[in-house]
CSV table of C-alpha atoms in Angstrom, one decimal:
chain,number,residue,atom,x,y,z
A,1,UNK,CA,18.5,-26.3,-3.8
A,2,UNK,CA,20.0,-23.5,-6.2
A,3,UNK,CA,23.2,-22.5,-5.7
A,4,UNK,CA,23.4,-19.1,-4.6
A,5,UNK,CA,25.7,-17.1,-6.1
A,6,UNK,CA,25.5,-12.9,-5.6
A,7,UNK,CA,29.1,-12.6,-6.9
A,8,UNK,CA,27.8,-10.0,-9.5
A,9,UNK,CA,24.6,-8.5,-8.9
A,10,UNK,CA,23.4,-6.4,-11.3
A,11,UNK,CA,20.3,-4.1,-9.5
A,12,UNK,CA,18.9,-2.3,-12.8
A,13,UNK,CA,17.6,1.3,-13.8
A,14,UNK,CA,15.0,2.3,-15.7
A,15,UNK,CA,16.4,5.9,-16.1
A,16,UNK,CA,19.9,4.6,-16.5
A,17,UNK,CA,18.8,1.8,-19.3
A,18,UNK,CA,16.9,4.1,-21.1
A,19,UNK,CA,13.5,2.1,-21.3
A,20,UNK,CA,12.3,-1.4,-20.6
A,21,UNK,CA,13.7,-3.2,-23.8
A,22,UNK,CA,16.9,-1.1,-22.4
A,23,UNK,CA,16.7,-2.6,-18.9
A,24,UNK,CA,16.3,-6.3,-20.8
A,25,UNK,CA,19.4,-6.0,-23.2
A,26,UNK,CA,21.5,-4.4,-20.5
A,27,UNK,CA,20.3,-8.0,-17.9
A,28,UNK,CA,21.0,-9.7,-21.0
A,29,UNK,CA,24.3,-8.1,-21.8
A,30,UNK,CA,25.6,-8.6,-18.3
A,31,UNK,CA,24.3,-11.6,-17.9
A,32,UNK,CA,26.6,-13.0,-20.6
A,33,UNK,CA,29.6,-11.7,-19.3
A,34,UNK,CA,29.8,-12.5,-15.7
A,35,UNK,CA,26.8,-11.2,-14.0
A,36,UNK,CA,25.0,-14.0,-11.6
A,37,UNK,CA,21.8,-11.7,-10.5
A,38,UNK,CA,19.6,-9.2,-11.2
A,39,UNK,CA,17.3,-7.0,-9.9
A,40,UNK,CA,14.6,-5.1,-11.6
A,41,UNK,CA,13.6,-2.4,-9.3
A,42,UNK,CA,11.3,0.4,-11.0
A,43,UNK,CA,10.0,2.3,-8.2
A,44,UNK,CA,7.6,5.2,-10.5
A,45,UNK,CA,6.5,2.0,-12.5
A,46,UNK,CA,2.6,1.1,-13.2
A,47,UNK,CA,2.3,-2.7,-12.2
A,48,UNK,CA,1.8,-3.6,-16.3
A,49,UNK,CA,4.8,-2.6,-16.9
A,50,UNK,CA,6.8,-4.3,-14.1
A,51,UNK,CA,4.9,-7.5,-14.9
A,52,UNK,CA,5.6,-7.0,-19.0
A,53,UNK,CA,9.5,-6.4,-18.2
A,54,UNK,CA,9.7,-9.0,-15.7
A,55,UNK,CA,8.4,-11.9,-17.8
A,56,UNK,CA,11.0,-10.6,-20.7
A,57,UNK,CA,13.5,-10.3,-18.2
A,58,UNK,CA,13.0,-13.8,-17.0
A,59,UNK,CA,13.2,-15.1,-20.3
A,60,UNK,CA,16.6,-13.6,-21.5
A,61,UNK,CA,17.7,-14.3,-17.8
A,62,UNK,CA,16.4,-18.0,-17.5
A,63,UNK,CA,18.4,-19.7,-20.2
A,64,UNK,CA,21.3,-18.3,-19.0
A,65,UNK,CA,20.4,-19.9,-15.7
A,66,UNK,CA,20.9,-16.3,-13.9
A,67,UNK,CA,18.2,-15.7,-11.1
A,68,UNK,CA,15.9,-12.9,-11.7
A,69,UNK,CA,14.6,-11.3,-8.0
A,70,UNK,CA,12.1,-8.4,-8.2
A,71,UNK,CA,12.1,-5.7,-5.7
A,72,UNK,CA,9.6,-4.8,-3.8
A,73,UNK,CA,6.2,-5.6,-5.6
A,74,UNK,CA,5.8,-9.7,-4.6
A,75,UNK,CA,2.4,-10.0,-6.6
A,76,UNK,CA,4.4,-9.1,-9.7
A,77,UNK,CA,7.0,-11.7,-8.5
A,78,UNK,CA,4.4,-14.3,-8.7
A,79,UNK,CA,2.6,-13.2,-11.6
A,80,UNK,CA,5.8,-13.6,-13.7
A,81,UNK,CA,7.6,-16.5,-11.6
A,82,UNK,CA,10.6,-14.7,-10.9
A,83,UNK,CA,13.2,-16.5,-8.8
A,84,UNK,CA,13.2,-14.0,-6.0
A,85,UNK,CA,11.9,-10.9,-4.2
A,86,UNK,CA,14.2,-8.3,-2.3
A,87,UNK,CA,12.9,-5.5,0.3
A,88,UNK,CA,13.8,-2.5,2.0
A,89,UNK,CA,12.6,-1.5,5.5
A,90,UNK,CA,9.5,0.3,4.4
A,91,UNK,CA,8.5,-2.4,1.8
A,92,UNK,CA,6.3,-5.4,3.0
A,93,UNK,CA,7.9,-7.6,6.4
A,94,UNK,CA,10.2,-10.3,5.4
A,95,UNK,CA,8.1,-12.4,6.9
A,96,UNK,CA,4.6,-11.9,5.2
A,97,UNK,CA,7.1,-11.8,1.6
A,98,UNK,CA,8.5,-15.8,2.6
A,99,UNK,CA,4.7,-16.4,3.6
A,100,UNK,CA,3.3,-15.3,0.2
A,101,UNK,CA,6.6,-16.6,-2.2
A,102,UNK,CA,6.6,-19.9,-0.5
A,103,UNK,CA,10.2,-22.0,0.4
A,104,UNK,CA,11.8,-21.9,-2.5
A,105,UNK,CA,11.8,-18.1,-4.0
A,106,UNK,CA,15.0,-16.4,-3.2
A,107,UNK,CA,14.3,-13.1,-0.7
A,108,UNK,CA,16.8,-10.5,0.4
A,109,UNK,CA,16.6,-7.4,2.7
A,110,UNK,CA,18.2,-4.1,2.4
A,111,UNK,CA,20.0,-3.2,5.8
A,112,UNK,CA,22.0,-0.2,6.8
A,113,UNK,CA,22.4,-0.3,10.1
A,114,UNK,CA,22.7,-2.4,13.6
A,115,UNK,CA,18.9,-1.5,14.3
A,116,UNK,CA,17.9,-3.0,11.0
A,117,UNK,CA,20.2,-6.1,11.3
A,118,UNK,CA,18.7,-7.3,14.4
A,119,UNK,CA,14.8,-6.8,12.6
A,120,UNK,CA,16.0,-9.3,10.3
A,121,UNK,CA,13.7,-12.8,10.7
A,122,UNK,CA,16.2,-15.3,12.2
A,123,UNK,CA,14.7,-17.5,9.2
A,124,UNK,CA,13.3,-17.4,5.7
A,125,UNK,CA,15.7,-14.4,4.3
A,126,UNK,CA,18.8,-15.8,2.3
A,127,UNK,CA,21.1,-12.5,2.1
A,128,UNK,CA,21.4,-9.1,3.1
A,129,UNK,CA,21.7,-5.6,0.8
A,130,UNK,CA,23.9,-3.6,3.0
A,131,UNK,CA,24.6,0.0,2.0
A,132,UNK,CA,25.1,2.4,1.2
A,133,UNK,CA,29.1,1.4,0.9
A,134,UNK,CA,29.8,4.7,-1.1
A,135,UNK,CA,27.6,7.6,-1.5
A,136,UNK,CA,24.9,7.0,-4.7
A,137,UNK,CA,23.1,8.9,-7.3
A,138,UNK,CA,20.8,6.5,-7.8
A,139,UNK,CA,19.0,5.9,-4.7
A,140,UNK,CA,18.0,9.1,-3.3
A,141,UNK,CA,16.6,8.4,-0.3
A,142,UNK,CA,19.4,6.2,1.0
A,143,UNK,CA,21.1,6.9,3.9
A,144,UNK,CA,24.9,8.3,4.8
A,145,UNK,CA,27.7,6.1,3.3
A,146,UNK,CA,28.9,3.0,5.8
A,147,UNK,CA,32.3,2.7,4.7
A,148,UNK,CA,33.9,0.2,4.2
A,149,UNK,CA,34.9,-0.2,7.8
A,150,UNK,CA,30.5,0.1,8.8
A,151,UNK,CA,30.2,-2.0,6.2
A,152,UNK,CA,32.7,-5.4,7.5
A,153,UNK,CA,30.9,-4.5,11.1
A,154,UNK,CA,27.4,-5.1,9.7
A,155,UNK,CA,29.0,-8.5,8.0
A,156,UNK,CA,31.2,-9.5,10.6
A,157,UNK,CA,27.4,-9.4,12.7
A,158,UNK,CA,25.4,-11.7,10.5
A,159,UNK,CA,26.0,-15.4,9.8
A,160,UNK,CA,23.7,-14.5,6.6
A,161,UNK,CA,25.6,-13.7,2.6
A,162,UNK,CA,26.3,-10.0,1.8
A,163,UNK,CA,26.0,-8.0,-0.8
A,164,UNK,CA,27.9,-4.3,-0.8
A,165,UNK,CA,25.9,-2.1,-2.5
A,166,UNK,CA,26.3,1.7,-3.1
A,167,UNK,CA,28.8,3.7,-5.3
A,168,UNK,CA,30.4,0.7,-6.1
A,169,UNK,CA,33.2,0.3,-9.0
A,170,UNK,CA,35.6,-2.3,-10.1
A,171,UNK,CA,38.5,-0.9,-8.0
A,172,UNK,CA,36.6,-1.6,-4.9
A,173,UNK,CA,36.1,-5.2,-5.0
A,174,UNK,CA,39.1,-6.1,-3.4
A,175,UNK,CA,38.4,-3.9,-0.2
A,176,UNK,CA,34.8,-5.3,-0.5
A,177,UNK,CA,35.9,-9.0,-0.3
A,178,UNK,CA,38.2,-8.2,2.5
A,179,UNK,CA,35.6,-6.7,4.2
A,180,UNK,CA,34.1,-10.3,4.1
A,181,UNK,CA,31.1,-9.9,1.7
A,182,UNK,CA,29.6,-12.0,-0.8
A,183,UNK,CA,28.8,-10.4,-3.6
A,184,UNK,CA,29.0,-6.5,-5.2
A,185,UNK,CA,25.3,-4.9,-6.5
A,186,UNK,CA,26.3,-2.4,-8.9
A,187,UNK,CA,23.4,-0.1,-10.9
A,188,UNK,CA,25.3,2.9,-12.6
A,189,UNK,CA,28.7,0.8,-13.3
A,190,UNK,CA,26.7,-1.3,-15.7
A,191,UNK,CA,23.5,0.5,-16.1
A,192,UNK,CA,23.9,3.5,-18.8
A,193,UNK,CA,27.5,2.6,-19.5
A,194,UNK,CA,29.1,3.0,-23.4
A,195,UNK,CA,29.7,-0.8,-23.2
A,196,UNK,CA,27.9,-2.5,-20.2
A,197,UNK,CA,29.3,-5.8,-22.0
A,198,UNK,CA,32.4,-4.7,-21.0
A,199,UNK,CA,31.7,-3.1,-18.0
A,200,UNK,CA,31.0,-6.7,-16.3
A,201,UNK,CA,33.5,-8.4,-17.8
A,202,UNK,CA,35.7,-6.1,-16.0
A,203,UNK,CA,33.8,-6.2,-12.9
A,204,UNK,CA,33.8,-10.0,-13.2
A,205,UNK,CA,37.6,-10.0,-13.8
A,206,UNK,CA,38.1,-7.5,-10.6
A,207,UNK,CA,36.3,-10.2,-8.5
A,208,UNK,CA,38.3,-12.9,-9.8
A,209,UNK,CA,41.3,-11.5,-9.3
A,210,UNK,CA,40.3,-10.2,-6.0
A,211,UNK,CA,38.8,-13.7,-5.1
A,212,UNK,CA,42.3,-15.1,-5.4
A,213,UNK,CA,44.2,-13.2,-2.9
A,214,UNK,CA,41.0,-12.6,0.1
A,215,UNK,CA,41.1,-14.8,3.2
A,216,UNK,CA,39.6,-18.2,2.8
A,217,UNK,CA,36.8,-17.1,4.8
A,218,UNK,CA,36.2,-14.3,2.6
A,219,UNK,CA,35.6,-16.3,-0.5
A,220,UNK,CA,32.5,-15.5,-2.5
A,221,UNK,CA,30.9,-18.6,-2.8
A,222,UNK,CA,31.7,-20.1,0.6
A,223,UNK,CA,29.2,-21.9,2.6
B,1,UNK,CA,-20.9,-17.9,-1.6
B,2,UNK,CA,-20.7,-14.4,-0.3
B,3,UNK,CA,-23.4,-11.9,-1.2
B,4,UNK,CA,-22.2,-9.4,-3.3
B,5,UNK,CA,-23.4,-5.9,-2.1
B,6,UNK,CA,-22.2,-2.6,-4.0
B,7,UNK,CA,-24.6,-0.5,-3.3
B,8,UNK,CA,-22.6,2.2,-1.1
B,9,UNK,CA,-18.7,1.5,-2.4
B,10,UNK,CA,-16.3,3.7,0.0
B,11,UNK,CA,-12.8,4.2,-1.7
B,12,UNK,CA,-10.9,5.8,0.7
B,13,UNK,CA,-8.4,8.5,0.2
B,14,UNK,CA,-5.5,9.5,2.6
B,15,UNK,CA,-5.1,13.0,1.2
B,16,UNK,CA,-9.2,13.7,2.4
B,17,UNK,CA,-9.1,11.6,5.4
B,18,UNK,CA,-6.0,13.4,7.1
B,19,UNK,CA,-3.5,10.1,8.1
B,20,UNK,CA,-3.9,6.1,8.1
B,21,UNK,CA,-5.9,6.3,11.5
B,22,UNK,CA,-8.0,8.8,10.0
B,23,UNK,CA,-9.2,6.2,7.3
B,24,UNK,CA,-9.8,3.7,9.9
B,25,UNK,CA,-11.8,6.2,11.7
B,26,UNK,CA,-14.3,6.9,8.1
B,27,UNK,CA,-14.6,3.6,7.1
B,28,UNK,CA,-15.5,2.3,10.4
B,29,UNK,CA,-18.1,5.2,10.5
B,30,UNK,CA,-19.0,4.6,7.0
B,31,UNK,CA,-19.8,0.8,7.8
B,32,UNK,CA,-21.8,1.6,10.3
B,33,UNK,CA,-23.9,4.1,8.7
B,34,UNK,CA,-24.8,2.2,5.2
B,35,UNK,CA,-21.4,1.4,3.6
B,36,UNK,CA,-21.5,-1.9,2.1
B,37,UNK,CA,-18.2,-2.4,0.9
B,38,UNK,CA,-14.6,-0.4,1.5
B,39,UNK,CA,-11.3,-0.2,-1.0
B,40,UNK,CA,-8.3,0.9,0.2
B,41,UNK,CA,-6.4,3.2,-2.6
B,42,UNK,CA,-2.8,4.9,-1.6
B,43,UNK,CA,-0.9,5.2,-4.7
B,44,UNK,CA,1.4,7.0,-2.8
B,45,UNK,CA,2.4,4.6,0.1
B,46,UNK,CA,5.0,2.0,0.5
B,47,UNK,CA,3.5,-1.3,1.4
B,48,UNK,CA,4.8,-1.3,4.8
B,49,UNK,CA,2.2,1.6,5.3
B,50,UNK,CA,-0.9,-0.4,3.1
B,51,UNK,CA,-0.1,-3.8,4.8
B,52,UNK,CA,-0.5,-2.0,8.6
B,53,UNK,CA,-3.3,0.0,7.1
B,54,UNK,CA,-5.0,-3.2,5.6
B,55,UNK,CA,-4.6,-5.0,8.6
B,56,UNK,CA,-6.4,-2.2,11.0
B,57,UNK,CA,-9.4,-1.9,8.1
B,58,UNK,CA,-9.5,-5.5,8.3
B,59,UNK,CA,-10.3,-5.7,12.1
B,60,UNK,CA,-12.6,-2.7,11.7
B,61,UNK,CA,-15.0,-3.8,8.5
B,62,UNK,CA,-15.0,-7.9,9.2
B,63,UNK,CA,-17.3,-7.6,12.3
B,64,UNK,CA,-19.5,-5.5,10.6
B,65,UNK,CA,-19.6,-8.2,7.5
B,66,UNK,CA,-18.4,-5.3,5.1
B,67,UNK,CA,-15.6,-6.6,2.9
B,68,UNK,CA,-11.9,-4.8,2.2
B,69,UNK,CA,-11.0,-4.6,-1.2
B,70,UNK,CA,-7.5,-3.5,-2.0
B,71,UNK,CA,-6.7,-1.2,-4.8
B,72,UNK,CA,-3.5,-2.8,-6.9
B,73,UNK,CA,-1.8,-4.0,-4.6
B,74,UNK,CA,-2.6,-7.7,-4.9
B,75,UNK,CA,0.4,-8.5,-2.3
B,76,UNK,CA,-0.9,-6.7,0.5
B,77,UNK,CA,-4.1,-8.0,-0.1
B,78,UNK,CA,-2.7,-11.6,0.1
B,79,UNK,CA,-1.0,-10.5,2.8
B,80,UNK,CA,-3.6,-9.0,5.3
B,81,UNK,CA,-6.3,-11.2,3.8
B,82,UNK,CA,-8.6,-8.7,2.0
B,83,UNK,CA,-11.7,-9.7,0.8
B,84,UNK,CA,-11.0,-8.7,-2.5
B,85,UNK,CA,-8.8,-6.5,-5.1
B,86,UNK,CA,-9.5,-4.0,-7.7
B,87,UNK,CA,-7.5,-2.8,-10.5
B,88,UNK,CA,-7.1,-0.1,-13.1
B,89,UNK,CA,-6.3,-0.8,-16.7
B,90,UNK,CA,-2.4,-0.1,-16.0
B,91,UNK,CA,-2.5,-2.6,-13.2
B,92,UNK,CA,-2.0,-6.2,-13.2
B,93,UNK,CA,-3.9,-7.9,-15.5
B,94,UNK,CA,-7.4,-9.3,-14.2
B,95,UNK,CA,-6.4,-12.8,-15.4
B,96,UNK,CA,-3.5,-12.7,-13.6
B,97,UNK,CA,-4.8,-11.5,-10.4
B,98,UNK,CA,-7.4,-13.9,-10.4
B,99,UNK,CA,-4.5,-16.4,-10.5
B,100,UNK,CA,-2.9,-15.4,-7.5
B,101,UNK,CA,-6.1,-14.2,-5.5
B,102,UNK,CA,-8.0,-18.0,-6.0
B,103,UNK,CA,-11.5,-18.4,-6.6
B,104,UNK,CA,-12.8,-16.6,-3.9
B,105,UNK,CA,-11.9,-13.2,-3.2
B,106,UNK,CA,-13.7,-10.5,-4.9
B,107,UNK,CA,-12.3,-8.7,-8.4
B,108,UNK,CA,-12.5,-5.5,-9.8
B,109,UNK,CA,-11.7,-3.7,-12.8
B,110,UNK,CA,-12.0,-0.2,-13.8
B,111,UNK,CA,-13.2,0.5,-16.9
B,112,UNK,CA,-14.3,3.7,-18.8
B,113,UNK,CA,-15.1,2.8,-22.5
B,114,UNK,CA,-15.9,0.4,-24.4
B,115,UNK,CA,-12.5,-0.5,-25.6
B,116,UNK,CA,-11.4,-1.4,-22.1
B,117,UNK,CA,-14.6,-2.9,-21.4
B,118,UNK,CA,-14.6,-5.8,-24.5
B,119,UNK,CA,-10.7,-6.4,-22.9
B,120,UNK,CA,-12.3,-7.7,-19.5
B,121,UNK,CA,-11.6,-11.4,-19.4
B,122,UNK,CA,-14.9,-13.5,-19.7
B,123,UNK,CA,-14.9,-15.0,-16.4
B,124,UNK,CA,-13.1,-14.6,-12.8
B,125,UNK,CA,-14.0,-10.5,-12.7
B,126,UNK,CA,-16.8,-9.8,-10.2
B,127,UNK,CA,-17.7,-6.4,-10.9
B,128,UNK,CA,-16.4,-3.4,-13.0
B,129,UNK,CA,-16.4,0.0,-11.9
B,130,UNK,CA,-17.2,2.4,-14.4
B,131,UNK,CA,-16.2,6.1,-14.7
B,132,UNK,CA,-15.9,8.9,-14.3
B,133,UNK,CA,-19.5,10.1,-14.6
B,134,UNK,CA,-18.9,13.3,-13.5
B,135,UNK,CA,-15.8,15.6,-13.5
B,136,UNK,CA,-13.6,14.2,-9.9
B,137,UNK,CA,-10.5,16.2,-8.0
B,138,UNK,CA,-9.5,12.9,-6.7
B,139,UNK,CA,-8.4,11.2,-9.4
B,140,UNK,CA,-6.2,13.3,-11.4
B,141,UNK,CA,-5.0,11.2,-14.2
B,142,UNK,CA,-8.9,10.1,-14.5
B,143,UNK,CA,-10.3,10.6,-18.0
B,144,UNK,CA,-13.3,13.0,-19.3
B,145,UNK,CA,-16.4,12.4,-17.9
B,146,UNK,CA,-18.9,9.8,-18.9
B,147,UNK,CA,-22.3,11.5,-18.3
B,148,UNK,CA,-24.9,9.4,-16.9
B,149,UNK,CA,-25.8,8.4,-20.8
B,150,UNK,CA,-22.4,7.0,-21.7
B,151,UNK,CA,-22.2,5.3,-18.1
B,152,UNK,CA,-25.7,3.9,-18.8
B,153,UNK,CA,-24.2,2.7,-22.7
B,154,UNK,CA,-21.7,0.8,-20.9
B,155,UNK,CA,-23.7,-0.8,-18.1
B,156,UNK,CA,-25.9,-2.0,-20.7
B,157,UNK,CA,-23.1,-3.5,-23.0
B,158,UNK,CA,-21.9,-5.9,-19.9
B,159,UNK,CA,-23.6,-8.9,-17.6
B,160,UNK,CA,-21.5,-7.6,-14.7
B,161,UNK,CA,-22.2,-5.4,-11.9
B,162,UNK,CA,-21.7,-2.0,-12.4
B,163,UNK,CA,-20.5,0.2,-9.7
B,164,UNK,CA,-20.8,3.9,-11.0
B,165,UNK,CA,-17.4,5.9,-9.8
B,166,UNK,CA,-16.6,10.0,-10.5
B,167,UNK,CA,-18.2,13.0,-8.6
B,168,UNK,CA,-21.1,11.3,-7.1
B,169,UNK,CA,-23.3,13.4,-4.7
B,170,UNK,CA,-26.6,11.9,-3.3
B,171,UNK,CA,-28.4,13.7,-5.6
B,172,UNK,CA,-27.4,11.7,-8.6
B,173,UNK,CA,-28.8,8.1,-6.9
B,174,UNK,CA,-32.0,7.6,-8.9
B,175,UNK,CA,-30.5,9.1,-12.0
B,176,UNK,CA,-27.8,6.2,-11.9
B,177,UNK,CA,-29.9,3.4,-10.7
B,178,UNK,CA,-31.9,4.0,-13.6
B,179,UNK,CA,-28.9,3.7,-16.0
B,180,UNK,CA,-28.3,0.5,-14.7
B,181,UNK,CA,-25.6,0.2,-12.2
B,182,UNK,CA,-25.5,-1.4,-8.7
B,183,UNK,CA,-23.9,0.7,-6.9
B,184,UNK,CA,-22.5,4.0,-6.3
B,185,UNK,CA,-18.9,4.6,-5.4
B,186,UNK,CA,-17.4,7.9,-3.8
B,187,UNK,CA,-14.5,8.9,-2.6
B,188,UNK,CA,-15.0,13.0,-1.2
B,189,UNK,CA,-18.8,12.5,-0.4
B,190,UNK,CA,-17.7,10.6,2.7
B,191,UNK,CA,-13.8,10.9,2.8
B,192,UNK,CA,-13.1,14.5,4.9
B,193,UNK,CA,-16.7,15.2,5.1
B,194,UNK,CA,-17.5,17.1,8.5
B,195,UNK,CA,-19.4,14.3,9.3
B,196,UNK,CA,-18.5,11.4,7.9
B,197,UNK,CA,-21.0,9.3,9.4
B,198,UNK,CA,-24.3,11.6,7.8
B,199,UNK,CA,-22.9,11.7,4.6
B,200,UNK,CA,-22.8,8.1,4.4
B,201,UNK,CA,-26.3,7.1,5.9
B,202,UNK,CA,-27.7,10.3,3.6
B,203,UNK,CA,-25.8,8.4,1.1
B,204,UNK,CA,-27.7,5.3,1.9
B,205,UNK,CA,-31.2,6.7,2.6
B,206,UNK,CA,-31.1,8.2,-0.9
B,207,UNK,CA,-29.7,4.6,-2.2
B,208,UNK,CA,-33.1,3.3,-0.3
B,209,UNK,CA,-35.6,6.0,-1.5
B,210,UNK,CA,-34.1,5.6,-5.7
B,211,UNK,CA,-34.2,1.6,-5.2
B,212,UNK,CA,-38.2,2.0,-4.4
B,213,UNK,CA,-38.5,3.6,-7.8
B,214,UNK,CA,-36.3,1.8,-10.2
B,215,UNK,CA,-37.1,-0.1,-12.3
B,216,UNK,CA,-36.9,-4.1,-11.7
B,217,UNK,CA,-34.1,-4.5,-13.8
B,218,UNK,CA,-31.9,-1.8,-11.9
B,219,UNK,CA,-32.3,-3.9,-8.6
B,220,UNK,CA,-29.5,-2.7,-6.4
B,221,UNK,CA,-29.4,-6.4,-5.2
B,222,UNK,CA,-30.6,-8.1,-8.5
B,223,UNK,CA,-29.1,-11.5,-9.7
């Protein structure tokens, strides 16, 4: 069983990266310095093009041994043998996804609220998206901003890993942790930076740091 | 083996048939009147919308032994169990889909030259649809029209059934049997027609009455 760590996940932007070969040397970029999962999500993309971008993704991502998880279009999962599908609430059931993918393929949900939580299949999904933390540019249709505060509710409620995502920078990971998450998703703090290199390196580093002073039960890669 | 009858291919278009209940409504109707097969196309919906939408086709068409072929979206097809999937040239690649379908549901490709046509893998592809043969509002991004002499080029150039697509009224049934194709597909002669039901058994009886004169080799039903 892989060991799953969302410490750092990267959810990327075709808009933000510029173009597909952007979207693969940003994964690959950030994959190199501290980034532990990423997400291609492309929702105006033809299917050729996810499937093309995934199987490059999945080879700059493999030998780095960094999970690649697709969102929303499973058959494209298959097709390139990612390592993991992730839906929101108007995407296809969790259920029918872990049907199709099989045991072993990593699936997440998006959540953003109490009604949505208790939806979740009491098996078969391994973490949560919950969000929006912050208000985001890029993801118009999302809801209001939790908060932190909404946010460490929605955790404190499920025994499954979360991942913050929404608006979130380095500064926050602290807060985040506290809040007893899992893992930050960032898009525009990496995506369509000067220097995503740097960008999670310093993200990584704000996790570290921050990983040193949360509560036990707070700690990243815990359980 | 299931026999493969294109002769009266329904595409169905939410726009034309008002909401998701409304294309139940047609293709029920249309499978009762002639229809012989039914593709769901929604480029527009999330899947959450197709799978539901699948699902109710499904338990509409498979008592009357008329298959559900879904356009693209090779998940929800898994998903609700279509009988088959077809896909445009910036879709997933028919090799590919044929790999995660299995041996046994139906494949489609569009295809509207010759270019795209010599690209169509050699075996695993059931049929091609070929167009458009006339100008069509439903498909904007479509390309110019064929004319029933370039679709009858390109039926001629392939061992594969040919399902003409594009502006197709009754009126044009003998003209295309006679350029070789097996079957007609339409989209506004049946989707928000008054009556939905007519239009597809005058779509049928016209099928019937161009069949009695074609010529042997232009058997709706042949091979």
């Amino acid at each position: 069983m892989k060991k799953l760590d969302l410490s750092l996940y990267l959810v990327l932007d075709p808009d933000l990266c510029g173009s597909p070969d952007g979207m693969v040397r940003t994964a690959r970029l950030a994959a190199e310095n501290g980034a532990t999962a990423v997400q291609l999500r492309a929702p105006h993309w033809k299917k050729k093009q996810w499937l093309e971008t995934a199987r490059k993704l999945k080879a700059a991502l493999s030998p780095l041994g960094v999970p690649l998880i697709i969102n929303d279009q499973v058959d494209v999962a298959l097709a390139a043998d990612a390592d993991g599908v992730h839906v929101g609430q108007d995407d296809l059931p969790a259920a029918d996804v872990r049907r199709l993918i099989g045991p072993d393929k990593l699936l997440g949900v998006s959540v953003s609220d109490f009604s949505e939580l208790a939806a979740v299949p009491a098996t078969g999904v391994d973490y949560l998206g919950v969000g929006p933390v912050f208000p985001t540019g890029t993801k118009p249709d999302a809801g209001a901003a939790l908060g932190i505060a909404g946010l460490g509710k929605l955790a404190a409620a499920t025994a499954l890993p979360v991942v913050a995502i929404g608006g979130i920078r380095s500064v926050h990971c602290g807060e985040l942790l506290a809040a007893g998450v899992r893992g930050v998703a960032v898009v525009s703090a990496i995506c369509g930076q000067p220097d995503p290199a740097q960008a999670s390196a310093a993200l990584a580093v704000a996790l570290a740091t921050a990983l040193k002073t949360a509560p036990a039960a707070c700690r990243l890669n815990a359980g």
